[in-house]
Coordinates of C-alpha atoms in Angstrom, one line a residue:
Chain A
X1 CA -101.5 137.6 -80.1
X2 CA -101.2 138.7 -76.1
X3 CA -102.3 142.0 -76.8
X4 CA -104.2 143.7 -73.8
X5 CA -107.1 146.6 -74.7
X6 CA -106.1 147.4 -78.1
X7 CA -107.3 150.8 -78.0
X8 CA -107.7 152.1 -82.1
X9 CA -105.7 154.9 -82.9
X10 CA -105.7 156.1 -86.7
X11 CA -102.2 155.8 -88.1
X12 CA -102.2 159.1 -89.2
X13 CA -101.3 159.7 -85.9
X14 CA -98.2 158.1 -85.3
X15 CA -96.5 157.2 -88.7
X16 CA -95.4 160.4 -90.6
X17 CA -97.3 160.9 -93.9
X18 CA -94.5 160.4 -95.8
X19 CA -92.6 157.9 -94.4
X20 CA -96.3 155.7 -94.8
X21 CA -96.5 156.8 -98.4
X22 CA -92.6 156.5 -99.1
X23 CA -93.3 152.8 -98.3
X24 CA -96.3 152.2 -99.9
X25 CA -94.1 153.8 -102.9
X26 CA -91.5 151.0 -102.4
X27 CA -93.9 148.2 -102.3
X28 CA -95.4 149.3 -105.4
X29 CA -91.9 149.3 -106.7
X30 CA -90.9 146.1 -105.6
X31 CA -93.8 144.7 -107.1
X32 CA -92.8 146.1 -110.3
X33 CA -89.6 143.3 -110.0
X34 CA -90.6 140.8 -107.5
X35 CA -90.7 137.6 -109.0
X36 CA -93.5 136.0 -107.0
X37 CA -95.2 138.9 -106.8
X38 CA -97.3 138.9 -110.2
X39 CA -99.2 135.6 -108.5
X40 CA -100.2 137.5 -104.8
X41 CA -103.8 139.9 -104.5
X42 CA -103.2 143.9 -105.0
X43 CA -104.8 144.4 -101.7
X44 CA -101.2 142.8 -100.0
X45 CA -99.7 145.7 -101.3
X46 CA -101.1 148.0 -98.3
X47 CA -99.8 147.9 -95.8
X48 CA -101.7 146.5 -93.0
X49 CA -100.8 146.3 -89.4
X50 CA -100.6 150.2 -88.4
X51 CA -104.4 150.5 -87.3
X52 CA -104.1 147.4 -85.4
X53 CA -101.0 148.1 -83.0
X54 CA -101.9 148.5 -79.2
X55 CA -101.6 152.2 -77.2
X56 CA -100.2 151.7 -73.9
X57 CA -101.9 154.8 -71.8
X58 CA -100.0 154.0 -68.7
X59 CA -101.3 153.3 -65.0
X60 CA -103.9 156.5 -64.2
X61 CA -100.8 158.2 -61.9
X62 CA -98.3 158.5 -64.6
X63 CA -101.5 159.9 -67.5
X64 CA -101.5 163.7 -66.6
X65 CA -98.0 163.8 -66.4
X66 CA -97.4 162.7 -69.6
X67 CA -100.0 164.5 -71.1
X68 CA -97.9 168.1 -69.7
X69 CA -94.5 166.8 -70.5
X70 CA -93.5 169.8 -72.9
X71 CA -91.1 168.9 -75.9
X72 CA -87.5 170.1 -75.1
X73 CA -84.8 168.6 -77.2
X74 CA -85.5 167.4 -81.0
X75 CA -82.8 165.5 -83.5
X76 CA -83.1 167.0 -86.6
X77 CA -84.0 163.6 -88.0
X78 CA -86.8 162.2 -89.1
X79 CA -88.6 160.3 -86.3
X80 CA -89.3 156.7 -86.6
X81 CA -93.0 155.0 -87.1
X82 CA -94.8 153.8 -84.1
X83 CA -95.2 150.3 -85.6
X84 CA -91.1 150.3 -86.0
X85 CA -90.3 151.7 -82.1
X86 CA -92.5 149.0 -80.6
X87 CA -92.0 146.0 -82.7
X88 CA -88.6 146.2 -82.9
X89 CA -86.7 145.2 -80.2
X90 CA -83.6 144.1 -78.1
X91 CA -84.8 143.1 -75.1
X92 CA -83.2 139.6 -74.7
X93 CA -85.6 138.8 -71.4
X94 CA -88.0 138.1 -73.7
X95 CA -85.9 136.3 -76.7
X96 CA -83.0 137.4 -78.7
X97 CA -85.6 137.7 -82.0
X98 CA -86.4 141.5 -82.5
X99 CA -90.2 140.3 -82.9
X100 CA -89.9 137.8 -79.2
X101 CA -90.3 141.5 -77.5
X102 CA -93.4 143.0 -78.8
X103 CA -95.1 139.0 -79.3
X104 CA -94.3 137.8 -75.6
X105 CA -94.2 141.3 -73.4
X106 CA -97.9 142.1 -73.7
X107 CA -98.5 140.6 -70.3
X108 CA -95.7 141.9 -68.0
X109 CA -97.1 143.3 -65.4
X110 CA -95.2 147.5 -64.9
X111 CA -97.7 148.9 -62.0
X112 CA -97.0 148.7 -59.1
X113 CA -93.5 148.7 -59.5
X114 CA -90.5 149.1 -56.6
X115 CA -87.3 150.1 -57.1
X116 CA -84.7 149.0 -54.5
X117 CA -81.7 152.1 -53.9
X118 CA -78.6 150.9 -51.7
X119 CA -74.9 151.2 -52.1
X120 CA -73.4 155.0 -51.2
X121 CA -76.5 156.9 -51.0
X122 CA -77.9 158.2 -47.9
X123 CA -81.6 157.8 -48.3
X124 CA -81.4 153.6 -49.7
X125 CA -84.3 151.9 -49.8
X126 CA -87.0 150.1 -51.6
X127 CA -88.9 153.6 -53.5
X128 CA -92.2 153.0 -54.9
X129 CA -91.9 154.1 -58.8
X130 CA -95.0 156.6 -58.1
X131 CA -93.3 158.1 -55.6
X132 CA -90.4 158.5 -57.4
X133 CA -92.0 160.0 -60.5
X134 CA -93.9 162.4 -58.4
X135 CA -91.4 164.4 -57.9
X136 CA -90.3 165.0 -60.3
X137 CA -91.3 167.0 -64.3
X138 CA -91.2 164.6 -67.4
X139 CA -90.0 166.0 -70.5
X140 CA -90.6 164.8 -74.4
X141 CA -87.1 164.5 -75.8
X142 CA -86.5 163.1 -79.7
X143 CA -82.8 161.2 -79.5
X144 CA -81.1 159.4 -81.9
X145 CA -80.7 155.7 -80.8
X146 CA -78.1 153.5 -82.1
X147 CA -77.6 150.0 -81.4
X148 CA -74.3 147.9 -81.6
X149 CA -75.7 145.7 -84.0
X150 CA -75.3 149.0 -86.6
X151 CA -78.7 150.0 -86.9
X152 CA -80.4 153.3 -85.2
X153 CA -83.9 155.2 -85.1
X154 CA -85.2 158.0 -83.9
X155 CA -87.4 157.7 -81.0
X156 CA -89.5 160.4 -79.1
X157 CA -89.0 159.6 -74.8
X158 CA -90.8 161.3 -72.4
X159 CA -88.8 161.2 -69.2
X160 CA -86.6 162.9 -66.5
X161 CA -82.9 163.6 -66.1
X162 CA -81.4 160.8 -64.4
X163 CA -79.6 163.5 -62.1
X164 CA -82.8 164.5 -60.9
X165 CA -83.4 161.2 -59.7
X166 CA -80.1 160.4 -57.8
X167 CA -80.5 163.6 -56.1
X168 CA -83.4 162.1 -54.1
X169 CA -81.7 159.7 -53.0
X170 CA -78.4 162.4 -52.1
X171 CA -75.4 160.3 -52.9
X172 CA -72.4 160.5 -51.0
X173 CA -69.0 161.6 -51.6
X174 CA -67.7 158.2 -52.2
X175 CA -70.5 157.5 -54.9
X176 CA -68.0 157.3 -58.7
X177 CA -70.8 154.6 -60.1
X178 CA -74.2 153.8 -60.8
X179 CA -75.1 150.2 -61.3
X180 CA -78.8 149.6 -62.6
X181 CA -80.1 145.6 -62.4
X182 CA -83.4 144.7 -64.7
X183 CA -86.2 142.4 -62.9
X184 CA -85.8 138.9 -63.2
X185 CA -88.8 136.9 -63.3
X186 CA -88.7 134.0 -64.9
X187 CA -92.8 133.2 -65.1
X188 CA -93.3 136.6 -67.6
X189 CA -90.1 136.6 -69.1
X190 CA -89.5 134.1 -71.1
X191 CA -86.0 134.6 -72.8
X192 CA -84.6 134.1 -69.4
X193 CA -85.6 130.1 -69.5
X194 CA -83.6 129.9 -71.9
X195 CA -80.8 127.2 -71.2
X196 CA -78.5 127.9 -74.3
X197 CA -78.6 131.2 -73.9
X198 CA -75.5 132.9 -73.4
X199 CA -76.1 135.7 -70.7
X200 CA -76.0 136.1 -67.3
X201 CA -79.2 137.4 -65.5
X202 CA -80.2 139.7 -63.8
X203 CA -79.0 141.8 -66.9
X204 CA -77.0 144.9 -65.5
X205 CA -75.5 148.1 -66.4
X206 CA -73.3 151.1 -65.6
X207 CA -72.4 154.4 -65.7
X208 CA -69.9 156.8 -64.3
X209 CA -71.3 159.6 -62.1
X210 CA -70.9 162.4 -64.8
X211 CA -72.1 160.4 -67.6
X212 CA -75.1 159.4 -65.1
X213 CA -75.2 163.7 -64.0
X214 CA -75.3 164.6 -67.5
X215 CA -78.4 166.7 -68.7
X216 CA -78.4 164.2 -71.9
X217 CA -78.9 161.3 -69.8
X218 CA -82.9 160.4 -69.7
X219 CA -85.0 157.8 -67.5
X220 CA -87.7 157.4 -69.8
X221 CA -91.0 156.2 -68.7
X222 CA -92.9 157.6 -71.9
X223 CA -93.1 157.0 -76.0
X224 CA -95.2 158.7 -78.3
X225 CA -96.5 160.5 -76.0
X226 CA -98.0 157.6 -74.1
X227 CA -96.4 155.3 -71.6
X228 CA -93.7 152.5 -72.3
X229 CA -94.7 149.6 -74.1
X230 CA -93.3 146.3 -71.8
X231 CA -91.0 145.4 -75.1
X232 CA -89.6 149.1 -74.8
X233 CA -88.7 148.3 -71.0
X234 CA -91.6 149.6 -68.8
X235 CA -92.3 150.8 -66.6
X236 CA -88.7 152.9 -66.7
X237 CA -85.4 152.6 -68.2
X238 CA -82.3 154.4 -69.0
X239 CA -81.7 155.9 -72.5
X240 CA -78.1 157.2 -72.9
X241 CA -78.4 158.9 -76.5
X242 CA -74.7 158.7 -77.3
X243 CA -74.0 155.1 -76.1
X244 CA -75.0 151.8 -77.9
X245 CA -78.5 150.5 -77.1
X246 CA -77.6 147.9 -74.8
X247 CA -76.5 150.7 -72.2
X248 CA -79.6 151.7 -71.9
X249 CA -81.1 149.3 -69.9
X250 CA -84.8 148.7 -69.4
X251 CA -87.2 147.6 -66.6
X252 CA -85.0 148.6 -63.6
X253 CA -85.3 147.4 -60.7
X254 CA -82.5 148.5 -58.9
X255 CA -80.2 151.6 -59.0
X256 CA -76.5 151.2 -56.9
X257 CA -74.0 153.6 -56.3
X258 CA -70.5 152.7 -56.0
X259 CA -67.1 153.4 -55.3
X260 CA -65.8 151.1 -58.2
X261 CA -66.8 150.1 -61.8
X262 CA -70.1 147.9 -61.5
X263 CA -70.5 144.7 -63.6
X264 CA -72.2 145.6 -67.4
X265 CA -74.0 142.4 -68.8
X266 CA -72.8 142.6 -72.1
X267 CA -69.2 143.7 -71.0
X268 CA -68.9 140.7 -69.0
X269 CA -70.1 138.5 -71.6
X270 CA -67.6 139.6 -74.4
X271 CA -65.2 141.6 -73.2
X272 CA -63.1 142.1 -76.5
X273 CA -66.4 142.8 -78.3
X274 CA -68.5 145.8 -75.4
X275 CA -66.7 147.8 -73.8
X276 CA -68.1 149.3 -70.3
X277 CA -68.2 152.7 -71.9
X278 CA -70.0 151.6 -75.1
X279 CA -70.1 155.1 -76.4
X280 CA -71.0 155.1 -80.3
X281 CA -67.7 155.5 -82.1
X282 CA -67.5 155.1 -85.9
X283 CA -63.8 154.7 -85.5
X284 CA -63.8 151.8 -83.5
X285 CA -65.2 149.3 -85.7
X286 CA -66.6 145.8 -83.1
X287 CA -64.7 143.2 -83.6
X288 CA -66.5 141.3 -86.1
X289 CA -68.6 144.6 -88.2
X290 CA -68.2 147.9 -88.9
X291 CA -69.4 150.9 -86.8
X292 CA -68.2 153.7 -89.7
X293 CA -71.7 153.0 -91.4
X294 CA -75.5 152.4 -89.7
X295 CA -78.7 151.7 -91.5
X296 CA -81.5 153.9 -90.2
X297 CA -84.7 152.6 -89.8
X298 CA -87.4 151.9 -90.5
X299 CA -85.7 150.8 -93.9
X300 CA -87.1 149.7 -97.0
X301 CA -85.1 147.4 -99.6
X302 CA -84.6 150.0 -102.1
X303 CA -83.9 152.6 -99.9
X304 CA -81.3 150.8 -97.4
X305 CA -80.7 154.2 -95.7
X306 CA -77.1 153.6 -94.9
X307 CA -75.6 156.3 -93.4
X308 CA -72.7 157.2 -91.6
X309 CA -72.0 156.7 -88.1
X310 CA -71.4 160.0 -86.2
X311 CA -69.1 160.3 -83.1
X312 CA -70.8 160.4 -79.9
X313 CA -73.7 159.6 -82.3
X314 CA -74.4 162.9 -82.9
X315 CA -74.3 164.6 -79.4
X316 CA -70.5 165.1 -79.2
X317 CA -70.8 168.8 -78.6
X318 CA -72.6 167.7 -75.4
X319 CA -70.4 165.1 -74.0
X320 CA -67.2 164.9 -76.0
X321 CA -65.4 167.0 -72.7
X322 CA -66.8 164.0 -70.3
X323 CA -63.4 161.8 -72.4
X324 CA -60.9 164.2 -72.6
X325 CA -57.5 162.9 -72.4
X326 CA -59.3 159.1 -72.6
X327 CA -57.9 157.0 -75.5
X328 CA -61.0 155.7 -76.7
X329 CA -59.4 153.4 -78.5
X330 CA -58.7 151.6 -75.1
X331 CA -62.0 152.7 -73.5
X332 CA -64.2 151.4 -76.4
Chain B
X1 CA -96.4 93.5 -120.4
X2 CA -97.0 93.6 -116.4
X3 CA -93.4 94.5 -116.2
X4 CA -93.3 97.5 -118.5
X5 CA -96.7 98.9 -116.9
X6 CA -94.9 99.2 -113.7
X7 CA -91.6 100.3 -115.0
X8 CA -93.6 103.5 -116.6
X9 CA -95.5 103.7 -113.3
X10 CA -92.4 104.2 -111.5
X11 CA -91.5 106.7 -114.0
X12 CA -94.3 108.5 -113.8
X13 CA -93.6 108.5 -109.6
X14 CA -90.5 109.8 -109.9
X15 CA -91.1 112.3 -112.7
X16 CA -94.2 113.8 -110.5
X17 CA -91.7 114.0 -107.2
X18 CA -88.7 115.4 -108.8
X19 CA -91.5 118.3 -109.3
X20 CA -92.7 117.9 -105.7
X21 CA -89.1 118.0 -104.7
X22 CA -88.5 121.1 -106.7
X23 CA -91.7 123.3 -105.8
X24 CA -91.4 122.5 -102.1
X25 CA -87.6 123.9 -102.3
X26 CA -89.0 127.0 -104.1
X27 CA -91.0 127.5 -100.9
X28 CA -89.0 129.3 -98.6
X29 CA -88.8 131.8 -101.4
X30 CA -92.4 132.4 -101.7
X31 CA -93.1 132.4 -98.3
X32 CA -90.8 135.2 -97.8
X33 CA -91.9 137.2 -100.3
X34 CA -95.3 136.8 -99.0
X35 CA -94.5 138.1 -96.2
X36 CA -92.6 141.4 -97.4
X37 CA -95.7 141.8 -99.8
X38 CA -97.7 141.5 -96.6
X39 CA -95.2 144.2 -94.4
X40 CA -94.5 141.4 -92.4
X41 CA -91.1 140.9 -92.0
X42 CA -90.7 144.4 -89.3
X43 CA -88.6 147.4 -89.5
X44 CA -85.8 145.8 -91.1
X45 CA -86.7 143.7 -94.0
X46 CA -83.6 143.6 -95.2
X47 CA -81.8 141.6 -92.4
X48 CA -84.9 139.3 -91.8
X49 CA -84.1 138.1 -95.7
X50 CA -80.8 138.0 -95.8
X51 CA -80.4 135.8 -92.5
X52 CA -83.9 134.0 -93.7
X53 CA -82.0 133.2 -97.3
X54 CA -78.4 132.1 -95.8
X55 CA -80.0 129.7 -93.6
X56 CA -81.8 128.2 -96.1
X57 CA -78.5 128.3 -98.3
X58 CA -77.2 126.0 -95.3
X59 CA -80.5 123.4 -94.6
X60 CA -80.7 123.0 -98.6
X61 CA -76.4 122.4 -98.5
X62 CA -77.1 119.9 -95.6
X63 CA -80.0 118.1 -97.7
X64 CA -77.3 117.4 -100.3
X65 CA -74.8 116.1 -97.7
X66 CA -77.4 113.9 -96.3
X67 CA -77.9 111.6 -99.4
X68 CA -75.3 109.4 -99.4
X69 CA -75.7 108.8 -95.5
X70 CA -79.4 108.0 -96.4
X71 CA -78.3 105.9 -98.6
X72 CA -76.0 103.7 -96.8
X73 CA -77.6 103.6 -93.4
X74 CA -81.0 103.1 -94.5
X75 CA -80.3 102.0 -98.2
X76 CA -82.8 104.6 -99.2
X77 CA -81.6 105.7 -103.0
X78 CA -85.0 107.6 -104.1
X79 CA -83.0 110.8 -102.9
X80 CA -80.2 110.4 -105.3
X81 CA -82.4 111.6 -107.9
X82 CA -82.8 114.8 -105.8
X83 CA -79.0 115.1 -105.3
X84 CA -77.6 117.7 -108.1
X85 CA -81.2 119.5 -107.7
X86 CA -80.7 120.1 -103.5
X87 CA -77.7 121.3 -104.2
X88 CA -78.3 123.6 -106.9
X89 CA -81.3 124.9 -104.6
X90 CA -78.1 125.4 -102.1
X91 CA -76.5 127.5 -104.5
X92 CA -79.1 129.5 -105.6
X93 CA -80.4 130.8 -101.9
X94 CA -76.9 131.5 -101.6
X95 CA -76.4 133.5 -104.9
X96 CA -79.9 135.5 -103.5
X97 CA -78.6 135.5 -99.7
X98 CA -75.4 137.3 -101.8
X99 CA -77.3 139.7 -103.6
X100 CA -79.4 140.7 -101.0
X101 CA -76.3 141.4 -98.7
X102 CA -74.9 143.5 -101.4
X103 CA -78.0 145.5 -102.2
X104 CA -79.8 145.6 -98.8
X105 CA -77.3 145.7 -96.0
X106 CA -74.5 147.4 -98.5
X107 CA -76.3 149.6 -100.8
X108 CA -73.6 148.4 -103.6
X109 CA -71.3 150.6 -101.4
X110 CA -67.6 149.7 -103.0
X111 CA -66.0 150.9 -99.5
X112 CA -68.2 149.1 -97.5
X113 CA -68.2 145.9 -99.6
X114 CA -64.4 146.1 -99.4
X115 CA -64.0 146.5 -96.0
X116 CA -66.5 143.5 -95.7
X117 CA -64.5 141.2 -97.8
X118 CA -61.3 142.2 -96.4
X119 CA -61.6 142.7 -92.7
X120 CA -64.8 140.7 -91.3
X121 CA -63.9 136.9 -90.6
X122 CA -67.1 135.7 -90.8
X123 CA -67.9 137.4 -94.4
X124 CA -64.4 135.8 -95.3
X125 CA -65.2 133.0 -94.4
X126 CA -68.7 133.0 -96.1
X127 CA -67.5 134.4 -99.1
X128 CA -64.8 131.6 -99.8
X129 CA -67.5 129.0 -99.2
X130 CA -69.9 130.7 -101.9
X131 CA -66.3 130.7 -104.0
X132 CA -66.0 126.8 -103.5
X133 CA -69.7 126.3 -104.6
X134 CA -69.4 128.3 -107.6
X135 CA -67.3 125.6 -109.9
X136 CA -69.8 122.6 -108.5
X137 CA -72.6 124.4 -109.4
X138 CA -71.4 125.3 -112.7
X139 CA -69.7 121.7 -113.1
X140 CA -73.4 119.9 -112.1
X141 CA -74.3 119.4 -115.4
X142 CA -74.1 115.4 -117.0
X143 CA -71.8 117.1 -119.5
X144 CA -69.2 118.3 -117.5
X145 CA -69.6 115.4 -115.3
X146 CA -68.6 112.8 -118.7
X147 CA -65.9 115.5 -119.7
X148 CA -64.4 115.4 -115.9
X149 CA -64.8 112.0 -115.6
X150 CA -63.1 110.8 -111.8
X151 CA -61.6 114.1 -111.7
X152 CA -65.3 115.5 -111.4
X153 CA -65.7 113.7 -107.9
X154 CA -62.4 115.4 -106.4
X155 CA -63.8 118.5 -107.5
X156 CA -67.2 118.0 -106.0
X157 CA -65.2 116.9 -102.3
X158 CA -65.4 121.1 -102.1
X159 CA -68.5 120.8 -100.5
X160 CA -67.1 119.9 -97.5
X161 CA -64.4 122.6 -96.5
X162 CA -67.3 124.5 -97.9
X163 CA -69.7 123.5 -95.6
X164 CA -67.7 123.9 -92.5
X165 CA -67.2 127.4 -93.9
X166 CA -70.7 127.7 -94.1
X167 CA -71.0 126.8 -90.2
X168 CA -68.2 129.0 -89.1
X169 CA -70.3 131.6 -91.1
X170 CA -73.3 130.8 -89.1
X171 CA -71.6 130.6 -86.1
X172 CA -69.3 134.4 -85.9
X173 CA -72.2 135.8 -86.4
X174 CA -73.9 134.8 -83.1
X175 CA -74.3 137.5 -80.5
X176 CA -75.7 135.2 -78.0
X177 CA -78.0 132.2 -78.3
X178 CA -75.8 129.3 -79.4
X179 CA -78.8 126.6 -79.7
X180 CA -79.4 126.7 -83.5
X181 CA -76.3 127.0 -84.4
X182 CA -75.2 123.6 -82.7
X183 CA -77.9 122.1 -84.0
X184 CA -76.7 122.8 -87.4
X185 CA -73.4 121.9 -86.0
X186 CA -74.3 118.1 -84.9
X187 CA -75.9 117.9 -88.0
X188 CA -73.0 118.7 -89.9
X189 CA -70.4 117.1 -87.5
X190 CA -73.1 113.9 -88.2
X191 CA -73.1 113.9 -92.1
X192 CA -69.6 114.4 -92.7
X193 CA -68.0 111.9 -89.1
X194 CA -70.3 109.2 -91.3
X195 CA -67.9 109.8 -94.4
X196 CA -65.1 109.4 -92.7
X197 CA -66.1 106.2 -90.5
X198 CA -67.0 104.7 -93.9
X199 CA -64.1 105.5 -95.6
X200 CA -61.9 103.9 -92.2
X201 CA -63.9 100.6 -93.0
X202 CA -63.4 100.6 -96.3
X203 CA -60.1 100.9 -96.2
X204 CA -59.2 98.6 -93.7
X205 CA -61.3 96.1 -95.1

């Protein structure tokens, strides 16, 4: 495997006791029944992997700052495993398998990293990410995250406000969007070689300007306390806690503002299926599943963990008023 | 003398790959369990085996619709005595693939599974396929097959709306990458095009 310095951490530190000993639990259980299972060694029971998953500590500017960023907002849920977080993935520039991320990201290269800002802002330009981060203070925030496909975790960012950004870069009057673009580089990413696949890159994304304002709206640059793995979209990305996962876009490369609604990758792609405001809606079912219902993970086979969707995914006390009078319906 | 030697050689051959046959199908199966033994199949097990057992539900279902072609365009007829097995094997990841959707993904959920069977085209659409199969895997026995008689090869034509519903399956399901799914398709659009061409020419002749 591509795996650069694989620093040793104990897994105590990052998977929860008893989420490590629920699944031991379940293996033992599934032993009990499995039919193959009688034939296979004892010691397959453990489970392995844990001690052997790379740390990414981050380029030395971005290290202290992580290491202050104090912990500010928490889901009451129980926070997913580092092994599930980083080897679990959407990221489609590197395959559409949820493994292609974590086996073929290793190498992408996050530092230094430029980030072009144009479009109705009246400082544009090409912003190194440093810069950027310097000035502003990262946060550890624990949001739910839950992706189209009907699955969701809970995942501890450390970031900033994306409001905090855009402010650099004062936007003017006329600004209604923000349109973010992810790199495309075709030598480290390989899902973008791809000839049958079906999307468009660069992969972009949108939001209005209150949804990109809101407090709840997080660049992340941090997980776990540490820096962003490549597979979770390093060196930044957008994470939009009460839209589906593909909203939040990773690796950006480029932030526009706009007058009028900017192109979403997946909304172009399938119109009838992702909507540009994507917000998690259990009433809304996609087209060809159910959104009433998700299955949090990490989840074992006897314990599915199928729970039920909530509106806003949780967070509707925050941003239910950014809708009001929208037919959601419509505006899926 | 010479003659019955070989006959029971060839016996013997055919007894010991019948067994090859029928171990190398239960592979998949082991393999996969190997590797949720092993924690390797990620943070959702469940969905690596229930996609890992459909599509082997579909090769195995495609194995059995590839015998007769073999055996016309090459005159190969070894394979014939794999037929009824293959397509039990088809059956029986799909009867798994089944069980694991309704215990992993569903929890045994009534409301779920009913909005599942009633509202999602592709779990229609797999569904009535795994409907179709039922009766030919419960008719593949040489009983039923001398108590059917010719009406026992009508019945067993099923296999093909019940494959394309096995593609159409395959294919709803897609978010994005199309390229294994037309490979399954040209495979399929292959095995069943042959049928008809022979049937044409065998008509017309």
């Amino acid at each position: 495997m591509l795996i650069q310095k694989p620093n040793k951490i104990p897994s105590s530190e990052i998977t929860p006791e008893s989420v490590y000993l629920n699944r031991r639990r379940f293996m033992q259980a599934f032993a009990g029944v499995g039919l193959a299972a009688a034939a296979l060694p004892a010691s397959a029971l453990l489970s392995s992997g844990d001690t052997e998953l790379p740390i990414y500590p981050g380029p030395n500017w971005l290290q202290p700052k992580l290491k202050a960023a104090p912990t500010t907002i928490v889901a009451e849920d129980d926070v997913a495993p580092y092994d599930a977080v980083i080897t679990h993935n959407n990221f489609y520039e590197f395959g559409t398998k949820k493994s292609d991320p974590f086996e073929k990201a290793q190498e992408f290269n996050t530092d230094p990293w430029k980030v072009e800002v144009s479009g109705e802002v009246e400082s544009p330009g090409v912003y190194n990410l440093e810069d950027l981060i310097a000035k502003v203070d990262l946060e550890e925030r624990v949001y739910r995250l839950r992706c189209v496909e009907a699955w969701s975790m809970v995942i501890p960012w450390i970031g900033f406000e994306l409001g905090s950004l855009l402010k650099q870069f004062n936007p003017t009057s006329k600004a209604k969007y923000v349109e973010f673009v992810t790199l495309v580089d075709k030598e480290q990413m390989p899902g973008q070689r791809g000839f049958f696949s079906s999307l468009d890159w660069p992969y972009t994304e949108g939001l209005r300007m209150d949804e990109a304002m809101h407090p709840l709206t997080l660049m992340a640059v941090g997980l776990y306390g540490n820096s962003l793995p490549p597979q979770n979209g390093a060196p930044f990305r957008l994470v939009v806690p009460w839209k589906y996962g593909f909203k939040s876009i990773k690796s950006i490369v480029a932030i526009r503002l706009t007058e009028t609604m900017p192109k979403a990758t997946w909304n172009q792609t399938a119109p009838g299926e992702y909507g540009f405001y994507a917000n998690v809606n259990p009433k809304v079912d996609h087209p060809r599943w159910s959104q009433a219902t998700e299955r949090r993970l990490p989840a074992s086979l006897l314990n599915p963990r199928i729970i039920d969707t909530q509106m806003f995914n949780g967070y509707a006390d925050e941003v239910a008023s950014l809708y009001s009078g929208m037919d959601l319906t419509k505006w899926y | 003398m010479l003659v019955a030697q070989k006959f029971s050689n060839l016996r013997w051959g055919s007894i010991a790959q019948w067994w090859l046959v029928f171990l190398a199908a239960l592979l998949p199966l082991v393999l996969l369990v190997d590797a949720l033994l092993a924690n390797r199949l990620g943070a959702d097990p469940a969905k690596t085996i229930v996609d890992e057992l459909g599509t082997w539900a579909l090769i195995f279902l495609w194995l059995t619709l590839a015998i007769t072609p073999a055996r016309r365009l090459f005159n190969w007829r070894k394979p014939l005595l794999f037929r009824r097995m293959l397509g039990l094997y088809a059956f029986f990841y799909a009867v798994l693939h089944l069980v694991s959707v309704g215990t992993f993904i569903l929890g045994w959920r009534a409301d779920l599974i009913v909005r599942e069977v009633t509202e999602r085209p592709y779990v229609i659409a797999g569904f009535v396929a795994f409907l179709l199969l039922m009766p030919l895997a419960v008719t593949s026995t040489r009983g039923w097959q001398t108590r059917l008689g010719p009406k026992w090869r009508s019945l067993h034509r099923l296999v093909y709306p019940a494959s394309v519903l096995v593609l159409l399956h395959f294919v709803w399901l897609i978010r994005a990458s199309y390229a294994e799914a037309l490979l399954y398709g040209l495979l399929l659009a292959f095995l069943l095009g042959i049928r008809l061409y022979y049937t044409r020419n065998w008509r017309t002749r």
